[in-house]
XYZ file of C-alpha atoms in Angstrom:
660
model
C -21.726 100.402 28.909
C -21.524 96.817 29.841
C -22.672 94.286 27.384
C -25.581 93.326 29.551
C -26.732 96.972 29.805
C -26.526 97.423 26.049
C -28.643 94.339 25.505
C -31.168 95.604 28.039
C -31.339 99.047 26.398
C -31.898 97.549 23.008
C -34.470 95.170 24.373
C -36.535 97.889 26.045
C -36.082 100.760 23.407
C -39.407 101.963 21.839
C -40.028 101.395 18.201
C -38.638 98.891 15.780
C -34.940 98.584 15.251
C -33.489 99.347 11.812
C -32.271 96.553 9.681
C -28.566 95.801 9.961
C -27.926 96.954 6.385
C -29.158 100.576 7.172
C -26.668 101.315 9.916
C -24.122 102.819 7.519
C -26.776 104.913 5.692
C -28.111 106.316 8.912
C -24.681 107.226 10.115
C -23.833 109.469 7.084
C -26.584 112.158 7.557
C -25.674 112.499 11.174
C -22.096 113.135 10.255
C -23.151 115.761 7.649
C -25.359 117.618 10.096
C -22.470 118.304 12.377
C -20.584 121.363 11.158
C -20.134 125.175 11.481
C -23.708 125.890 10.574
C -25.111 123.605 13.125
C -23.298 125.181 15.999
C -21.864 121.908 16.998
C -18.148 121.685 16.873
C -17.129 118.506 15.119
C -14.704 116.084 16.588
C -11.169 116.131 15.355
C -10.747 114.221 12.139
C -9.490 110.765 12.705
C -6.201 109.649 11.269
C -8.096 107.522 8.771
C -11.684 108.080 7.643
C -14.223 105.506 8.705
C -14.895 102.963 6.109
C -18.241 101.244 5.895
C -18.553 97.594 5.139
C -20.541 98.459 2.016
C -17.716 100.641 0.608
C -15.023 97.948 0.863
C -14.925 94.925 -1.381
C -15.581 91.609 0.242
C -12.401 89.746 1.080
C -11.725 86.661 -0.969
C -12.917 83.452 0.638
C -10.184 81.632 2.492
C -8.605 78.695 0.778
C -10.081 75.450 1.974
C -7.872 73.717 4.440
C -6.851 70.179 3.600
C -8.923 67.579 5.328
C -6.783 66.011 8.002
C -8.109 62.655 9.106
C -8.983 62.884 12.728
C -8.228 59.961 14.978
C -10.840 59.054 17.485
C -9.226 58.691 20.858
C -10.683 55.865 22.811
C -11.159 56.098 26.480
C -8.355 54.384 28.385
C -9.116 50.992 29.853
C -9.688 51.294 33.593
C -6.956 49.964 35.829
C -9.265 47.472 37.506
C -9.962 45.788 34.163
C -6.236 45.397 33.556
C -5.889 43.929 37.025
C -8.594 41.402 36.265
C -6.843 40.449 33.028
C -3.511 39.968 34.791
C -5.190 37.942 37.522
C -6.731 35.701 34.865
C -3.319 35.238 33.214
C -1.791 34.524 36.607
C -4.415 31.873 37.329
C -3.964 30.226 33.925
C -0.176 30.244 34.336
C -0.517 28.694 37.785
C -2.634 25.877 36.384
C -0.221 25.215 33.517
C 2.889 25.240 35.697
C 1.186 22.967 38.224
C 0.273 20.523 35.461
C 3.782 20.664 33.999
C 5.430 20.119 37.390
C 3.073 17.270 38.257
C 3.671 15.656 34.873
C 7.436 15.926 35.091
C 7.448 14.590 38.626
C 5.335 11.575 37.694
C 7.465 10.678 34.647
C 10.421 10.192 36.982
C 9.985 6.535 36.101
C 11.135 7.220 32.520
C 13.954 9.735 32.963
C 16.511 7.311 31.551
C 14.300 6.650 28.542
C 13.961 10.396 27.966
C 17.720 10.936 28.170
C 18.356 8.044 25.797
C 15.845 9.511 23.344
C 17.646 12.858 23.387
C 20.973 11.060 23.027
C 19.820 9.552 19.743
C 18.668 12.978 18.557
C 21.638 15.065 19.727
C 24.508 12.604 19.511
C 25.877 13.016 23.038
C 24.728 11.874 26.458
C 23.523 14.303 29.100
C 20.997 14.097 31.908
C 18.308 16.607 30.942
C 15.664 15.373 33.364
C 16.907 16.988 36.577
C 17.444 20.505 35.100
C 13.956 20.413 33.613
C 12.486 19.308 36.942
C 14.302 22.073 38.830
C 13.184 24.689 36.301
C 9.571 23.532 36.545
C 9.691 23.602 40.358
C 11.207 27.105 40.389
C 8.620 28.472 37.967
C 5.761 26.928 39.928
C 7.058 28.303 43.229
C 7.360 31.784 41.748
C 3.858 31.755 40.245
C 2.353 30.221 43.389
C 3.888 33.008 45.486
C 2.409 35.677 43.208
C -0.997 34.005 43.338
C -0.958 33.799 47.137
C -0.090 37.501 47.408
C -2.827 38.372 44.916
C -5.404 36.404 46.890
C -4.303 38.155 50.077
C -4.893 41.525 48.408
C -8.314 40.434 47.224
C -9.213 39.077 50.666
C -8.744 42.522 52.252
C -10.633 44.319 49.474
C -7.679 45.726 47.557
C -6.611 45.394 43.960
C -3.957 42.878 43.036
C -1.421 45.619 42.161
C 0.924 43.230 40.387
C 4.228 45.010 39.898
C 5.307 45.609 36.316
C 8.495 43.726 37.043
C 6.350 40.577 37.066
C 4.551 41.528 33.834
C 6.867 43.321 31.368
C 10.347 44.648 31.912
C 11.210 47.922 30.111
C 14.793 48.221 28.971
C 15.859 51.329 26.991
C 18.199 50.977 24.046
C 21.641 52.509 23.828
C 20.343 55.516 21.854
C 18.477 57.945 24.145
C 16.189 59.060 21.317
C 14.979 55.544 20.733
C 11.940 54.584 22.783
C 12.204 51.820 25.318
C 11.384 48.331 24.247
C 9.220 45.965 26.295
C 11.010 42.759 27.161
C 8.932 39.941 28.607
C 9.767 38.956 32.138
C 8.278 36.932 34.950
C 4.703 35.955 34.260
C 4.781 36.296 30.472
C 8.032 34.365 30.078
C 6.846 31.509 32.291
C 3.484 31.302 30.519
C 5.015 31.185 27.040
C 7.823 28.827 28.088
C 5.402 26.394 29.713
C 3.137 26.318 26.664
C 6.118 25.750 24.353
C 7.541 23.005 26.592
C 4.218 21.185 26.830
C 3.669 21.434 23.071
C 7.163 20.121 22.341
C 6.676 17.249 24.770
C 3.353 16.382 23.145
C 5.067 16.083 19.755
C 8.355 14.443 20.745
C 7.130 12.154 23.532
C 3.431 11.780 22.871
C 3.019 8.432 24.609
C 4.335 9.826 27.864
C 1.214 11.931 28.452
C -0.600 8.694 29.179
C 1.505 8.460 32.334
C -0.446 11.458 33.629
C -3.713 9.535 33.407
C -2.171 6.433 34.958
C -0.784 8.427 37.873
C -4.212 9.898 38.570
C -5.464 6.388 39.272
C -3.149 6.304 42.259
C -3.400 9.933 43.390
C -6.966 10.953 42.468
C -8.550 9.957 45.823
C -6.068 12.102 47.730
C -6.150 14.982 45.236
C -9.926 15.024 45.605
C -9.681 15.404 49.373
C -7.110 18.165 49.048
C -9.166 20.066 46.478
C -12.286 19.771 48.626
C -10.458 21.126 51.671
C -8.975 24.019 49.666
C -12.318 25.066 48.157
C -14.064 24.850 51.526
C -11.362 26.978 53.116
C -11.665 29.553 50.342
C -15.430 29.704 50.811
C -15.034 30.307 54.535
C -12.765 33.294 53.885
C -14.878 34.646 51.052
C -18.107 34.244 52.979
C -16.962 36.720 55.636
C -16.174 39.482 53.152
C -18.697 39.034 50.364
C -21.017 41.961 49.642
C -24.752 41.261 49.596
C -25.097 42.640 46.062
C -22.692 40.023 44.735
C -23.712 37.170 46.996
C -25.932 35.462 44.427
C -23.311 35.408 41.658
C -20.617 34.127 43.990
C -23.006 31.585 45.476
C -23.875 30.164 42.057
C -20.236 29.968 40.952
C -18.950 28.285 44.074
C -21.972 26.008 44.277
C -21.178 24.624 40.830
C -17.536 24.015 41.787
C -18.403 22.398 45.108
C -21.141 20.271 43.575
C -18.675 18.968 40.974
C -16.175 18.135 43.716
C -18.838 16.345 45.737
C -19.607 14.059 42.794
C -16.005 13.647 41.585
C -15.456 10.302 43.410
C -18.089 8.751 41.171
C -15.664 9.155 38.257
C -12.554 7.959 40.128
C -11.478 4.427 39.297
C -8.361 3.225 41.075
C -7.204 -0.404 41.091
C -5.995 0.062 44.664
C -9.578 0.590 45.871
C -10.215 -3.079 46.470
C -10.546 -5.667 49.186
C -7.231 -6.881 50.567
C -8.255 -10.486 50.053
C -8.542 -9.828 46.310
C -4.946 -8.615 46.018
C -2.925 -10.881 43.750
C 0.664 -12.078 44.213
C 3.562 -9.688 43.910
C 4.695 -9.216 40.288
C 7.858 -11.071 39.342
C 10.863 -8.823 38.705
C 13.058 -9.020 35.617
C 16.293 -7.047 35.652
C 16.490 -4.715 32.663
C 20.001 -5.404 31.298
C 20.904 -6.548 34.785
C 20.677 -3.928 37.534
C 21.859 -0.793 35.679
C 21.498 1.415 38.747
C 24.183 -0.557 40.599
C 26.513 -1.498 37.733
C 27.006 -0.742 34.024
C 24.311 -2.276 31.862
C 24.949 -5.533 29.991
C 28.028 -6.389 32.040
C 28.686 -9.479 34.117
C 28.756 -7.319 37.239
C 25.255 -5.994 36.484
C 23.816 -9.485 35.955
C 25.540 -10.801 39.062
C 24.012 -7.973 41.143
C 20.598 -8.972 39.804
C 21.095 -12.574 40.878
C 22.216 -11.428 44.323
C 18.809 -9.759 44.765
C 17.099 -13.012 43.688
C 15.262 -11.588 40.706
C 12.980 -13.764 38.641
C 14.698 -13.070 35.350
C 17.220 -11.086 33.315
C 16.562 -9.131 30.140
C 19.304 -8.808 27.518
C 19.745 -7.485 23.962
C 21.804 -9.796 21.756
C 23.710 -8.862 18.602
C 26.578 -10.519 16.726
C 30.146 -9.480 15.990
C 31.792 -9.364 12.589
C 33.406 -12.743 13.192
C 30.163 -14.427 14.365
C 30.284 -14.165 18.190
C 26.944 -13.257 19.867
C 27.400 -10.525 22.489
C 25.229 -8.130 24.507
C 24.717 -4.531 23.368
C 21.674 -2.269 23.271
C 22.879 0.686 21.179
C 23.810 0.497 17.521
C 27.234 2.015 18.249
C 29.716 1.775 21.102
C 29.975 5.496 21.887
C 27.676 5.624 24.925
C 28.656 2.493 26.861
C 32.358 2.037 26.052
C 35.567 4.047 25.724
C 35.753 3.517 21.960
C 36.255 7.238 21.286
C 39.418 7.216 23.396
C 40.736 3.796 22.386
C 39.753 3.697 18.698
C 38.471 7.121 17.557
C 38.202 5.962 13.952
C 35.764 3.199 15.004
C 33.493 5.354 17.179
C 30.825 5.857 14.499
C 30.971 2.322 13.167
C 28.161 -0.108 14.151
C 29.123 -2.342 17.057
C 28.356 -5.506 15.103
C 30.847 -4.503 12.396
C 33.829 -5.072 14.731
C 35.606 -8.312 15.537
C 35.199 -9.856 18.950
C 38.907 -9.424 19.654
C 38.543 -5.647 19.226
C 35.389 -5.554 21.333
C 37.091 -7.346 24.212
C 39.746 -4.615 24.381
C 37.173 -1.909 25.142
C 36.266 -0.792 28.653
C 32.530 -0.997 29.396
C 32.488 0.472 32.920
C 34.245 3.831 32.996
C 31.338 5.574 31.243
C 29.074 4.605 34.163
C 31.237 6.501 36.648
C 31.631 9.448 34.293
C 28.031 10.065 33.221
C 26.301 8.565 36.289
C 23.018 7.983 34.406
C 20.950 7.154 37.502
C 22.735 9.347 40.074
C 23.825 6.229 41.968
C 27.575 6.067 41.319
C 28.351 7.910 44.550
C 26.625 5.166 46.573
C 28.993 2.438 45.354
C 31.397 0.897 47.799
C 35.147 1.195 47.101
C 35.252 -2.446 46.012
C 32.345 -1.980 43.603
C 33.935 1.221 42.341
C 37.118 -0.641 41.396
C 35.154 -3.485 39.839
C 33.144 -1.104 37.674
C 36.333 0.356 36.202
C 37.417 -3.103 34.986
C 34.212 -4.197 33.235
C 34.240 -5.307 29.599
C 31.632 -6.216 26.998
C 29.767 -9.401 27.928
C 29.190 -12.243 25.474
C 26.029 -14.358 25.331
C 27.977 -17.440 26.386
C 29.162 -15.711 29.576
C 25.598 -14.692 30.457
C 24.284 -18.229 29.891
C 26.972 -19.673 32.123
C 26.157 -17.174 34.894
C 22.346 -17.455 34.804
C 22.054 -21.189 34.114
C 19.555 -22.614 36.565
C 19.324 -19.301 38.469
C 17.037 -17.031 36.454
C 14.823 -16.796 33.403
C 16.219 -15.010 30.344
C 14.151 -12.551 28.304
C 16.129 -12.337 25.056
C 15.711 -9.738 22.337
C 17.764 -9.896 19.119
C 19.306 -6.788 17.501
C 19.764 -7.427 13.799
C 23.155 -6.495 12.310
C 23.423 -4.215 9.234
C 22.555 -5.549 5.779
C 26.196 -5.830 4.771
C 27.016 -8.015 7.771
C 28.222 -11.498 6.747
C 26.105 -13.247 9.395
C 22.880 -11.289 8.976
C 20.970 -14.224 7.476
C 22.270 -16.795 9.953
C 22.221 -14.590 13.063
C 19.140 -16.281 14.526
C 20.501 -19.771 13.928
C 23.829 -18.919 15.553
C 22.042 -17.582 18.630
C 19.815 -20.650 18.879
C 22.817 -22.905 18.571
C 24.597 -21.051 21.393
C 21.550 -21.466 23.631
C 21.129 -25.158 22.933
C 24.831 -25.902 23.187
C 25.082 -24.232 26.615
C 22.527 -26.587 28.132
C 20.438 -23.697 29.437
C 16.929 -24.929 30.434
C 14.528 -24.166 27.598
C 11.601 -23.431 29.876
C 13.632 -20.545 31.348
C 13.996 -18.782 27.997
C 11.427 -16.144 26.965
C 11.951 -15.844 23.203
C 10.929 -12.385 21.974
C 11.878 -12.256 18.227
C 8.830 -12.656 16.019
C 10.513 -13.882 12.823
C 10.812 -17.589 12.053
C 8.743 -18.417 15.113
C 7.510 -21.798 13.737
C 11.117 -22.828 13.113
C 12.118 -21.799 16.638
C 9.215 -23.782 18.139
C 10.318 -26.831 16.207
C 13.989 -26.538 17.190
C 13.393 -25.457 20.797
C 9.861 -26.469 21.804
C 10.450 -25.608 25.444
C 10.973 -21.869 24.831
C 8.282 -19.549 26.211
C 7.139 -17.756 23.077
C 6.805 -14.041 23.827
C 5.268 -11.358 21.603
C 6.148 -7.677 21.688
C 3.051 -6.516 19.799
C -0.406 -6.043 21.260
C -2.984 -8.230 19.552
C -6.277 -9.895 20.276
C -6.143 -12.766 22.728
C -7.607 -15.201 20.211
C -4.923 -14.375 17.635
C -2.135 -14.762 20.182
C -3.539 -18.070 21.348
C -3.568 -19.434 17.799
C 0.097 -18.426 17.434
C 1.040 -20.406 20.576
C 2.079 -17.211 22.364
C 2.467 -17.568 26.118
C 3.749 -14.108 27.099
C 3.163 -10.511 26.066
C 5.962 -7.980 26.566
C 4.403 -4.483 26.452
C 5.021 -0.988 27.742
C 3.108 -0.277 30.926
C 0.981 2.369 29.165
C -0.336 -0.070 26.546
C -2.596 -2.270 28.643
C -5.599 -1.666 30.878
C -6.973 -3.558 33.831
C -9.765 -5.107 31.780
C -7.345 -6.230 29.069
C -5.201 -7.928 31.692
C -8.239 -9.905 32.777
C -9.056 -10.837 29.191
C -5.511 -12.082 28.547
C -5.522 -14.035 31.802
C -8.740 -15.774 30.768
C -6.852 -17.106 27.707
C -3.891 -18.223 29.853
C -1.690 -15.402 28.546
C 0.775 -13.708 30.901
C 1.802 -10.061 30.498
C 5.182 -8.547 31.304
C 5.333 -4.737 31.431
C 8.419 -2.542 31.017
C 10.078 -0.367 32.272
C 8.800 0.032 35.865
C 11.210 1.846 38.189
C 9.177 3.725 40.814
C 7.379 2.190 43.817
C 4.105 4.043 43.133
C 3.857 2.612 39.622
C 4.884 -0.828 40.821
C 2.166 -0.684 43.510
C -0.449 0.386 40.985
C 0.441 -2.464 38.626
C 0.459 -4.863 41.550
C -3.131 -3.918 42.345
C -4.013 -4.380 38.664
C -2.783 -7.966 38.799
C 0.247 -7.736 36.478
C 2.244 -11.026 36.527
C 5.732 -9.522 36.011
C 7.558 -6.275 35.251
C 10.951 -5.350 33.828
C 12.822 -2.761 35.891
C 16.072 -0.807 36.132
C 15.383 -0.452 39.858
C 14.638 -4.085 40.607
C 16.853 -4.107 43.700
C 14.557 -1.488 45.304
C 11.251 -2.932 44.126
C 12.238 -6.335 45.451
C 12.082 -4.856 48.956
C 8.534 -3.456 48.595
C 6.424 -5.718 50.849
C 2.988 -4.506 49.741
C 1.326 -1.770 47.673
C 1.851 1.738 48.999
C -1.844 1.981 49.790
C -4.907 -0.174 49.438
C -8.403 0.703 50.625
C -11.648 -1.281 50.651
C -14.446 0.341 48.617
C -16.694 0.707 51.679
C -14.041 2.609 53.604
C -13.346 4.915 50.679
C -17.060 5.595 50.203
C -17.423 6.409 53.897
C -14.383 8.675 53.752
C -15.512 10.853 50.844
C -19.143 11.026 52.006
C -17.988 12.179 55.444
C -15.707 14.773 53.878
C -18.564 16.026 51.689
C -20.911 16.344 54.671
C -18.359 18.259 56.735
C -17.661 20.602 53.842
C -21.368 21.145 53.160
C -22.075 21.894 56.822
C -19.299 24.467 57.043
C -20.315 26.185 53.805
C -24.004 26.415 54.722
C -23.112 27.638 58.194
C -20.897 30.452 56.946
C -23.515 31.661 54.459
C -26.238 31.597 57.114
C -23.981 33.554 59.445
C -23.224 36.073 56.707
C -26.906 36.585 55.951
C -27.658 37.071 59.660
C -24.877 39.642 60.017
C -26.013 41.631 56.993
C -29.729 40.977 57.313
C -30.516 44.420 58.788
C -28.975 46.331 55.913
C -31.735 46.979 53.368
C -30.069 49.814 51.470
C -26.671 51.362 51.394
C -26.267 54.862 52.801
C -23.190 56.637 54.128
C -23.933 56.034 57.797
C -24.513 52.301 57.354
C -21.399 51.848 55.246
C -19.327 53.733 57.822
C -20.712 51.687 60.689
C -20.145 48.410 58.874
C -16.849 49.276 57.220
C -14.890 47.715 60.044
C -17.008 44.565 59.763
C -16.413 44.053 56.057
C -12.844 45.288 55.900
C -10.462 45.472 58.770
C -7.931 47.478 56.794
C -7.638 51.067 58.043
C -6.662 52.364 54.614
C -9.758 50.882 52.990
C -12.006 52.522 55.600
C -10.441 55.937 55.018
C -10.883 55.570 51.260
C -14.565 54.707 51.737
C -15.151 57.757 53.940
C -13.536 60.049 51.402
C -15.678 58.640 48.606
C -18.854 59.001 50.680
C -18.186 62.610 51.672
C -17.201 63.617 48.152
C -20.488 62.208 46.821
C -22.438 64.188 49.456
C -20.659 67.427 48.509
C -21.243 66.862 44.784
C -24.918 66.211 45.385
C -25.374 69.457 47.348
C -23.859 71.501 44.531
C -26.062 70.075 41.802
C -29.587 70.262 43.282
C -31.333 72.128 46.054
C -33.224 68.979 46.940
C -29.952 67.365 47.956
C -28.840 70.364 50.022
C -27.689 70.003 53.591
C -30.576 70.928 55.847
C -30.976 70.972 59.544
C -34.092 68.817 59.373
C -32.101 65.767 58.364
C -29.277 66.678 60.721
C -26.765 66.545 57.875
C -25.513 70.108 58.163
C -23.069 69.454 60.950
C -22.144 66.078 59.396
C -21.295 67.648 56.036
C -19.565 70.667 57.521
C -17.246 68.504 59.570
C -16.604 66.109 56.719
C -16.016 68.598 53.908
C -12.283 68.872 53.277
C -10.566 72.270 52.928
C -11.001 73.852 49.522
C -8.744 75.948 47.387
C -9.736 79.644 47.781
C -8.666 80.388 44.217
C -11.125 78.077 42.541
C -13.819 77.097 45.018
C -14.570 80.236 46.961
C -17.979 80.613 45.371
C -18.722 77.021 46.160
C -17.972 77.579 49.845
C -20.090 80.679 49.892
C -23.028 78.897 48.259
C -22.916 76.118 50.789
C -22.852 78.623 53.638
C -25.787 80.556 52.239
C -27.883 77.458 51.700
C -27.352 76.258 55.221
C -28.396 79.607 56.587
C -25.063 80.299 58.280
C-alpha cells in the first residue's frame, strides 16, 4: 500500500490506536494462534526469527563527533560593485597622473636645478628630467584612454568591463602545483608609482610644489573655461540618458559642481588681469653664469654671448685658487665642468680651490658641455661655435672684469674655500682688491656676500649692497641694502610693492621660461636672473594680459551659456519622460530605444521583463495570464522554450490556467 493510503487507513480506522510500546506484545499472541490446531497453515519459518526491539539491548550511544569550527561563507560581492570600485580607482588615478604631468611640465623652468641636485646626491651627471616627463605623459595617456572608454560604456548603459590585464596580471610560477601569483599591472602600478613619486618629490624638492600654485596664476582663467565646457558637455550627454528615478540625485551632484565652477573666478587672482596702462617696464635680464644654454657656464665664451644679446648684467660665482688667484667656479669640485678625471684622475675629488692656478689653466672647461648637453642645445651650435666650445678653459675674475668693464653690471657671489686653505681669511680682501685694481665702475657691482658688509661699504662705497635673505623692509633699509636676490617662489606681489615703497629692488632667480617671465613682468619685478636670457630678451610683451572688465564679461557670458544649455536639456528630458508615471513592461519596451540605442541592451531588457512575467505567473494565481488583460498572447509569444525534463509540469500548469 502506498504511504498515503496507509496514512489514510490509520486516520479513518475506528477505535483508538494502541500505544507504540504494545506492538510487539500484540504480535506474539497472533503468532501463537497460528498452528495445526487452528487450521491455519503457518508460513515457512524465516531464516532468522523476528527480534523485537524490547528483546535486544539498546545500542551504545555513538561517540560524540569533534566539533569542527564551521566557516560562514559570505555572499560574493556583486560584479557591479567591483566595477564601481575600479571606476573610482581609475578616476583617482586619472586625477593624480594629471596633477603629476601638469606639475612636471610646469617645473620645466627648473630642470637644470633638479639635475644638479641629483648630481650632488648621486655623484654623476645625468639628465633625469626628460625621462620623467615622458613617463608621466605615457602614464597619463594610458589612464586617460581607459577613462574615455569607461565613460563610453557608461554612456550607452553598459558596465565598464575593465579587462583584468589593466587591473592585475596573473602569472603562474614554475611549479604547476603552486597557485598563480597576482602581479600588479596597468592601473595599480601607475597609481602606486604616482603616489610614490609625488611623495618623494614632496620630501626631496619641497619648495618646488610652490611652482604649481604660481603656475595657476597664469593658467587658472583658461583652466576654468575648459573645466566649465567639459562639465557642460558631460551634462548634455548625461541628460539624454538619465533615468527619472535617479534624476534628483544626479541633479543635486552636478548642480553642486556647476555652481562651484560658476563662482570659481571669484577666487582667481592673476597678476596678468590688469589694465595695459598699468603694466610696468620689462624686467632687466642678468645672465646666470653667462648664457649657459649657448656656451659652457663660467667661460669667456658664455659671458661674451651674454654681452652680444645686450643683457643688463652677468652673474658669477667667485672662489680662489691655492696660490691666491680668484677664478670662477660654481661647484666645489671640478668633475662636472672640466676634464679633470681624464687629465688628473688623482685630483678629481679634490676641492677646486685646493689646486694651483697653473694646474687649473691646463684643464678643458668646454668638452663636458658637448658631451652631457645639459640644456639640449649643443646640436644647435654653429660649426665655429662648436670648435670654440672645445677650446674653452677656466675663467679668472680678472678676465671677466676686463670683458664686462663698462658693458654690464656684475652680480658677484663668493664661494668660501675650505678651512685649511691658506687664503681663507683674506679671500674677501683679495677679491675686493682685484675689483678696485681693475677700475671696474663700482656702481655696476652688486655685492652679494653678507659678511663684513660695513667694511665693504667703507672700502667700496659705490657697490650696490645686495642681500640674499628675505627680511623686513625696515631692517633691510637700516642695513643700507639696495637689492634683494631671492628665488622666484619666495616673494609675492604685495611684498614686491612693500619693498618698492622702501626703494628696495628685487632680483629673482632662476627664470628660464617665457610664461614665468611674463607672470613676473605683470607682477612688476625689476630684474631676473636667467639661463635662457637670450630667448627672454626677445619677448616683446607678456604672453597674455586682460583688463578686469573683459575677463569679468568673459566668464559671466560663459556661465550664462552653460546655465542655459543645462536648464534646456533638463527641461527637454522632463518633457520627454513626463508621460511615464510608472514603469511597466510595455512602457519600458516602447521607450527602450529612446533611452538606449544599443540593440544588445534592448534585448537584455526584454529578456528580463519576460522572465519576471513568467515568474509572477508561477507564484500566484492573481498574477496569472488572463484574456481580460490581453496578456495571454503576449506571454505565450514571449515565453522562451523550456526544457522538457525539468519544466514540463510548469508548461502544463500555464496551459491549464489559460484555458488552452
